[in-house]
Short mmCIF file of N, CA and C in Angstrom, two decimals:
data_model
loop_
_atom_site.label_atom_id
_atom_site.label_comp_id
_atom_site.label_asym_id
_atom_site.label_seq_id
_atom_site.Cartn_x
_atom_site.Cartn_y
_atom_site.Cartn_z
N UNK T 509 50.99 72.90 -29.38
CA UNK T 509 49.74 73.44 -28.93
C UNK T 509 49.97 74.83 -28.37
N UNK T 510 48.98 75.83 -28.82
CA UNK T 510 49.04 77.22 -28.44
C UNK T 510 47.99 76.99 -27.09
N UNK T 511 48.45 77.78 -25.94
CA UNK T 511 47.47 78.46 -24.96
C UNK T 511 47.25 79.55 -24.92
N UNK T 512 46.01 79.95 -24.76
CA UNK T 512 45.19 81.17 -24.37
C UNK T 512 44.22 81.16 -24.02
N UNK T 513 43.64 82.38 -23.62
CA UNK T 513 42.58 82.42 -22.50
C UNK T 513 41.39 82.82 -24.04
N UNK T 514 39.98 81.68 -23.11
CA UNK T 514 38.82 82.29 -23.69
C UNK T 514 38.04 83.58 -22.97
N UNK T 515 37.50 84.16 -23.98
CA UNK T 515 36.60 85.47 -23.54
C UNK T 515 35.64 85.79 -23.95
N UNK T 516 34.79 86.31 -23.05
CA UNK T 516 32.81 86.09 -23.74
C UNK T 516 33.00 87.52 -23.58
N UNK T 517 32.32 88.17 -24.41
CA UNK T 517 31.94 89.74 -24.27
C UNK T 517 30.06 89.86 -23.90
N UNK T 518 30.30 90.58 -22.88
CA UNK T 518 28.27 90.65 -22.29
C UNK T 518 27.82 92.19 -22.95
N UNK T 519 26.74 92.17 -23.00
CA UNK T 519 26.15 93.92 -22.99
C UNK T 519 27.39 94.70 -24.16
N UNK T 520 27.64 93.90 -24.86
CA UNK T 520 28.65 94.36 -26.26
C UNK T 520 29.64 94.94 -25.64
N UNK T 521 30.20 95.56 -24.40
CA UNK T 521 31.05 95.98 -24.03
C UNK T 521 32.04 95.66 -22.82
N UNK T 522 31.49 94.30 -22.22
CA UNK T 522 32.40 93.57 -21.23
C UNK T 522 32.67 92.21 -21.83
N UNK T 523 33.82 92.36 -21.43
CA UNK T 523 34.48 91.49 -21.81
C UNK T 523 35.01 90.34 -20.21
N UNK T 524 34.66 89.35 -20.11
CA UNK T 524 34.82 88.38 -19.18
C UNK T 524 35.87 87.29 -19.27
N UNK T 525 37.01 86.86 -18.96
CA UNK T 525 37.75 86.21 -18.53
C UNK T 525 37.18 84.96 -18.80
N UNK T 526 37.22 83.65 -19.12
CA UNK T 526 36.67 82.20 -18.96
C UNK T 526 37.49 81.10 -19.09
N UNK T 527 38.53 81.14 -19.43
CA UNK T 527 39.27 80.06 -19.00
C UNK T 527 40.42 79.79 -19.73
N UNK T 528 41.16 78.48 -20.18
CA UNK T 528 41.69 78.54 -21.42
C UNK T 528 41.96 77.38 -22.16
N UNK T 529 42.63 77.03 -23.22
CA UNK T 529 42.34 75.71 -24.47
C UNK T 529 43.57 75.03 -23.17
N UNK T 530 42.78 73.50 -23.14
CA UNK T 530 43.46 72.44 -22.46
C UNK T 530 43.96 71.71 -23.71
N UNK T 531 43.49 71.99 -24.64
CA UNK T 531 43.68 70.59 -26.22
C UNK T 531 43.27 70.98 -26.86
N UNK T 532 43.79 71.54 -27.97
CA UNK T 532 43.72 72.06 -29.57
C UNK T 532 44.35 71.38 -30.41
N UNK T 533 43.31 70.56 -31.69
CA UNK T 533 43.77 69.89 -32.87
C UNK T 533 42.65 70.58 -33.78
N UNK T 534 43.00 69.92 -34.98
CA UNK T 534 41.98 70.02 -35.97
C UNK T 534 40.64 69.83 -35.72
N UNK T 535 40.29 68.67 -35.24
CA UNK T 535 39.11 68.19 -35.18
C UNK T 535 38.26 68.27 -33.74
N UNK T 536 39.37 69.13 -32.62
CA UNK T 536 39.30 68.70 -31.39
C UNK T 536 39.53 70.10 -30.32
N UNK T 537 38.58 70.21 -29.51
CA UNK T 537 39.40 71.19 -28.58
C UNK T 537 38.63 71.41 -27.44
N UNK T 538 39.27 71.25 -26.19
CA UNK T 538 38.79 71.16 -24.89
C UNK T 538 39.27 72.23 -24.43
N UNK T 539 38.57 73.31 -23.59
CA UNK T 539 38.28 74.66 -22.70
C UNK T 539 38.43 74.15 -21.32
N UNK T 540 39.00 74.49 -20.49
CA UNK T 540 38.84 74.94 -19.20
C UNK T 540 38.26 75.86 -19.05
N UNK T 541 36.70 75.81 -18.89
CA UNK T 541 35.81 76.78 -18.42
C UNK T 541 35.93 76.96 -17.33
N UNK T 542 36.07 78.37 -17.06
CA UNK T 542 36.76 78.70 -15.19
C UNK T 542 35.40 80.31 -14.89
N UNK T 543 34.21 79.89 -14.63
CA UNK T 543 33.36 80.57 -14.87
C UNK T 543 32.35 80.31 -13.74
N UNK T 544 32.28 80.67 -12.71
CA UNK T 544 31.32 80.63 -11.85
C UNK T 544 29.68 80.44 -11.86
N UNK T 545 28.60 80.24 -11.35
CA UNK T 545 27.63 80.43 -11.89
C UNK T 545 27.28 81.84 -11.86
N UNK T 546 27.85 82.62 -11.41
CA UNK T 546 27.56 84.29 -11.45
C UNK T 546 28.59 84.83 -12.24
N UNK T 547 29.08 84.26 -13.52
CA UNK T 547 29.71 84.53 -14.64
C UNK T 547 31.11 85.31 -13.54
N UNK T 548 31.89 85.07 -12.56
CA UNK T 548 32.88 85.39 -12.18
C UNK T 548 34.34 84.50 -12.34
N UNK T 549 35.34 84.68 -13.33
CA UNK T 549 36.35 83.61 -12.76
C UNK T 549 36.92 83.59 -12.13
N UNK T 550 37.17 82.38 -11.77
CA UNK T 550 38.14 81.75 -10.70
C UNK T 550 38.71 80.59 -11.41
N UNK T 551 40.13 81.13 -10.64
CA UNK T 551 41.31 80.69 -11.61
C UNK T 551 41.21 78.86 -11.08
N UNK T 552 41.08 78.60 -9.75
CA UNK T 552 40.99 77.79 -9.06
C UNK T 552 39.74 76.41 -9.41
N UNK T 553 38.69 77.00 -10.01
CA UNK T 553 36.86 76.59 -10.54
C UNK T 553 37.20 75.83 -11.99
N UNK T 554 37.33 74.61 -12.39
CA UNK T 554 37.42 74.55 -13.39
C UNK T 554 36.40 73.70 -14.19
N UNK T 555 35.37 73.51 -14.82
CA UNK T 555 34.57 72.46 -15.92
C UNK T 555 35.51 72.76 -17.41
N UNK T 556 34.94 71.62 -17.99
CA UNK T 556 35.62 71.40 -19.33
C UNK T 556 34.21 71.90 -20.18
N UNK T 557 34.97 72.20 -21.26
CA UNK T 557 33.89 72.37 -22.76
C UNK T 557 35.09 71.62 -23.60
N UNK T 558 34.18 70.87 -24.29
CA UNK T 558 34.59 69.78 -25.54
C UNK T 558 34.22 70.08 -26.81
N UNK T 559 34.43 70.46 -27.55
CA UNK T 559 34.05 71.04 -28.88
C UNK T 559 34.85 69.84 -29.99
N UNK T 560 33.93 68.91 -30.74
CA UNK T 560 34.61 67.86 -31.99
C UNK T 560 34.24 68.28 -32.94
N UNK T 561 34.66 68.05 -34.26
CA UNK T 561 34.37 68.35 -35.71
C UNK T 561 34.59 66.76 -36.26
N UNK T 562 33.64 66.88 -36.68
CA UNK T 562 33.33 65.39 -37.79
C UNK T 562 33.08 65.32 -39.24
N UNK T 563 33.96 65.11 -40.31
CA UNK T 563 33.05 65.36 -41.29
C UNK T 563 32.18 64.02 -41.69
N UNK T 564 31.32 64.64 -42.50
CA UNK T 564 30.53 63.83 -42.79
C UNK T 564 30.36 63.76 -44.24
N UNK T 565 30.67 64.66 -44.92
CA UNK T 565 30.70 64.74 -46.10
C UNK T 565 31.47 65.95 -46.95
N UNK T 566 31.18 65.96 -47.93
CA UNK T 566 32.14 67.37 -48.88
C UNK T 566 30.92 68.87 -48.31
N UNK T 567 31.94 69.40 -48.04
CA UNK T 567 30.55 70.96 -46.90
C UNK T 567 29.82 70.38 -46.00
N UNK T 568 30.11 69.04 -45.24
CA UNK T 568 29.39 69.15 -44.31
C UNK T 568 30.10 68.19 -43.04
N UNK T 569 30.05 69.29 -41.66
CA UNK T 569 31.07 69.28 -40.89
C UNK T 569 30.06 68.95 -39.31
N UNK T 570 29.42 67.93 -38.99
CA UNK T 570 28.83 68.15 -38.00
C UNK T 570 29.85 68.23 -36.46
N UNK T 571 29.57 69.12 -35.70
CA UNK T 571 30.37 70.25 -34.50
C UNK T 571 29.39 69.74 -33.58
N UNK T 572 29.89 69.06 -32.06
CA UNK T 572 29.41 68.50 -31.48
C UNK T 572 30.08 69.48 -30.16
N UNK T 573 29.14 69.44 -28.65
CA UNK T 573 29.76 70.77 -27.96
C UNK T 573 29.52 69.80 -26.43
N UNK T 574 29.55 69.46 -25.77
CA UNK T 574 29.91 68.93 -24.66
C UNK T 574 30.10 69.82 -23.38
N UNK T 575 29.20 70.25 -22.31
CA UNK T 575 30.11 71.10 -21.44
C UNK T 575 29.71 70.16 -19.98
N UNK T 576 31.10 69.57 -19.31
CA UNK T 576 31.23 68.59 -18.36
C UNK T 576 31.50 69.17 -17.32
N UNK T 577 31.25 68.43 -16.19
CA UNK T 577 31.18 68.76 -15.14
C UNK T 577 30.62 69.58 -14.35
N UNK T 578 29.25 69.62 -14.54
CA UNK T 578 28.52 70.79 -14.35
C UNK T 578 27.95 70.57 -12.73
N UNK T 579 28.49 69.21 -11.89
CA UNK T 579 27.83 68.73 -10.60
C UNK T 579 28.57 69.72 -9.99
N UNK T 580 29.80 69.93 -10.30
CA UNK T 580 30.76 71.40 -9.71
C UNK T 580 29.82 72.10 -9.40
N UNK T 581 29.07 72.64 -9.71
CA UNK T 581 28.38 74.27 -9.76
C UNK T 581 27.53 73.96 -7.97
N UNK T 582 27.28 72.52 -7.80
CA UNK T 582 26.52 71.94 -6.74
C UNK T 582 25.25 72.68 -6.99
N UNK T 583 24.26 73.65 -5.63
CA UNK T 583 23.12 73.48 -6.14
C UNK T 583 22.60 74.00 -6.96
N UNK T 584 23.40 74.85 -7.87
CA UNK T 584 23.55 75.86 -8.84
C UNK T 584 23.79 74.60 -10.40
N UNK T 585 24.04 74.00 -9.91
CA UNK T 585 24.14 73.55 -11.47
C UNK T 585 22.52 72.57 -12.23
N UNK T 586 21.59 72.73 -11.43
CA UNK T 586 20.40 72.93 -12.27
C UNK T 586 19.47 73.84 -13.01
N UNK T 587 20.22 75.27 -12.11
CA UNK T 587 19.67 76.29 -12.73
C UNK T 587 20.88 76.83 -14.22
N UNK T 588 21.97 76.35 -13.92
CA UNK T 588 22.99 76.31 -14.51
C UNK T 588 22.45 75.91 -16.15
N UNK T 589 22.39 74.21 -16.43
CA UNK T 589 21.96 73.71 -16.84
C UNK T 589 20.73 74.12 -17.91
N UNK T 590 19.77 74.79 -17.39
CA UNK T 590 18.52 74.92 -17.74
C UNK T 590 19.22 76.57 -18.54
N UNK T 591 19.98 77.19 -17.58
CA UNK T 591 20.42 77.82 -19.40
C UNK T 591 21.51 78.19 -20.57
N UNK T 592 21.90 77.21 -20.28
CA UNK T 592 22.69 76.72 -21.07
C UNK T 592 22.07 75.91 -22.21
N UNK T 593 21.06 75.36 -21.85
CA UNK T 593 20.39 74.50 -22.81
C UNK T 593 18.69 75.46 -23.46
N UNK T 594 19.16 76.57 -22.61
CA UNK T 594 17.92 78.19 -23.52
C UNK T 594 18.14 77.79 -24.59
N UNK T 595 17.53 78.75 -25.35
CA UNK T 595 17.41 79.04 -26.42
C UNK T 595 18.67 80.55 -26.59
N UNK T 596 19.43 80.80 -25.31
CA UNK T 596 20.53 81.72 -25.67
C UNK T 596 21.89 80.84 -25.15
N UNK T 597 21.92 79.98 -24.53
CA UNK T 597 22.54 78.81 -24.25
C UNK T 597 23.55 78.65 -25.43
N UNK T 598 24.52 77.38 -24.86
CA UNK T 598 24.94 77.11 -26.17
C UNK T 598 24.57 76.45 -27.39
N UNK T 599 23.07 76.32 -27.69
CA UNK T 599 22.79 76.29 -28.89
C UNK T 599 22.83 77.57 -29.57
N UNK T 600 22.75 78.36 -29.22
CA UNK T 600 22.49 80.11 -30.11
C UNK T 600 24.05 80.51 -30.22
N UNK T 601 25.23 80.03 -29.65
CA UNK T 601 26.31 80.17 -30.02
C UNK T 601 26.73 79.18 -30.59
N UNK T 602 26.36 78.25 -30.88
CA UNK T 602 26.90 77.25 -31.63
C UNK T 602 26.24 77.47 -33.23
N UNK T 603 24.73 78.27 -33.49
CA UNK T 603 24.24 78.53 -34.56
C UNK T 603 24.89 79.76 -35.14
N UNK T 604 25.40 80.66 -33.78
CA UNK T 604 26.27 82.12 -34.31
C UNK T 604 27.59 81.38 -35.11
N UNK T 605 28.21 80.74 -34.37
CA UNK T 605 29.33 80.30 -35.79
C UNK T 605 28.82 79.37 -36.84
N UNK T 606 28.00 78.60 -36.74
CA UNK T 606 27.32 78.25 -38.17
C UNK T 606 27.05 79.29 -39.16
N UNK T 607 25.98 80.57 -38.80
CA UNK T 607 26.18 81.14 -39.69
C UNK T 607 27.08 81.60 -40.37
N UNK T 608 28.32 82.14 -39.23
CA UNK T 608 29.25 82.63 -39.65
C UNK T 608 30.29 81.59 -40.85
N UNK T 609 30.18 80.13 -40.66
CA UNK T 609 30.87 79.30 -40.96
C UNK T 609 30.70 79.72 -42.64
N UNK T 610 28.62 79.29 -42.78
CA UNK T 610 28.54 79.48 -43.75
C UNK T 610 28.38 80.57 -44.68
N UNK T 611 28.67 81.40 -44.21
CA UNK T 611 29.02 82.86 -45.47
C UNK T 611 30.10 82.28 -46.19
N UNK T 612 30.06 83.05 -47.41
CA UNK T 612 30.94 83.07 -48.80
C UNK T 612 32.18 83.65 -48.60
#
């Protein structure tokens, strides 16, 4: 297993620190998200992101995304929550690599 750190880029030109792969397989890979609710890390702050791949058929790969531990955030993790599950949340990054998946 390789480690490295994940990184979100904001405003196309910052680039943010977020954590790094706890478990990388084929089908499998868990993040130590180390991300504050004011997008700051701390090395110390940790929730998981779970990312599975399933196939289901020939071209078709359903990607399931999991992000745990969100009672961490305490009273922040309802506002937390609410966007994450936006419409810029991680559904709109989970559709950015779909598209990307499916190009030629």
């Amino acid at each position: 297993m390789r480690r490295g750190r994940t990184c979100s880029t904001c405003s196309s030109t910052v680039s943010i620190a977020g954590g790094h792969a706890v478990i990388t397989s084929a089908r499998h890979i868990v993040l130590a998200w180390q991300l504050r609710i004011d997008w700051s890390f701390d090395p110390d702050f940790v929730t998981e992101v779970e990312v599975t791949f399933a196939e289901e058929g020939p071209n078709v790969t359903v990607v399931t995304l999991e992000h745990r531990d969100l009672d961490k955030y305490g009273v922040g993790a309802d506002t937390l929550r609410e966007g994450i599950d936006s419409p810029e949340g991680w559904g709109a990054i989970m559709a950015n690599f779909a598209a990307e998946a499916a190009k030629p």
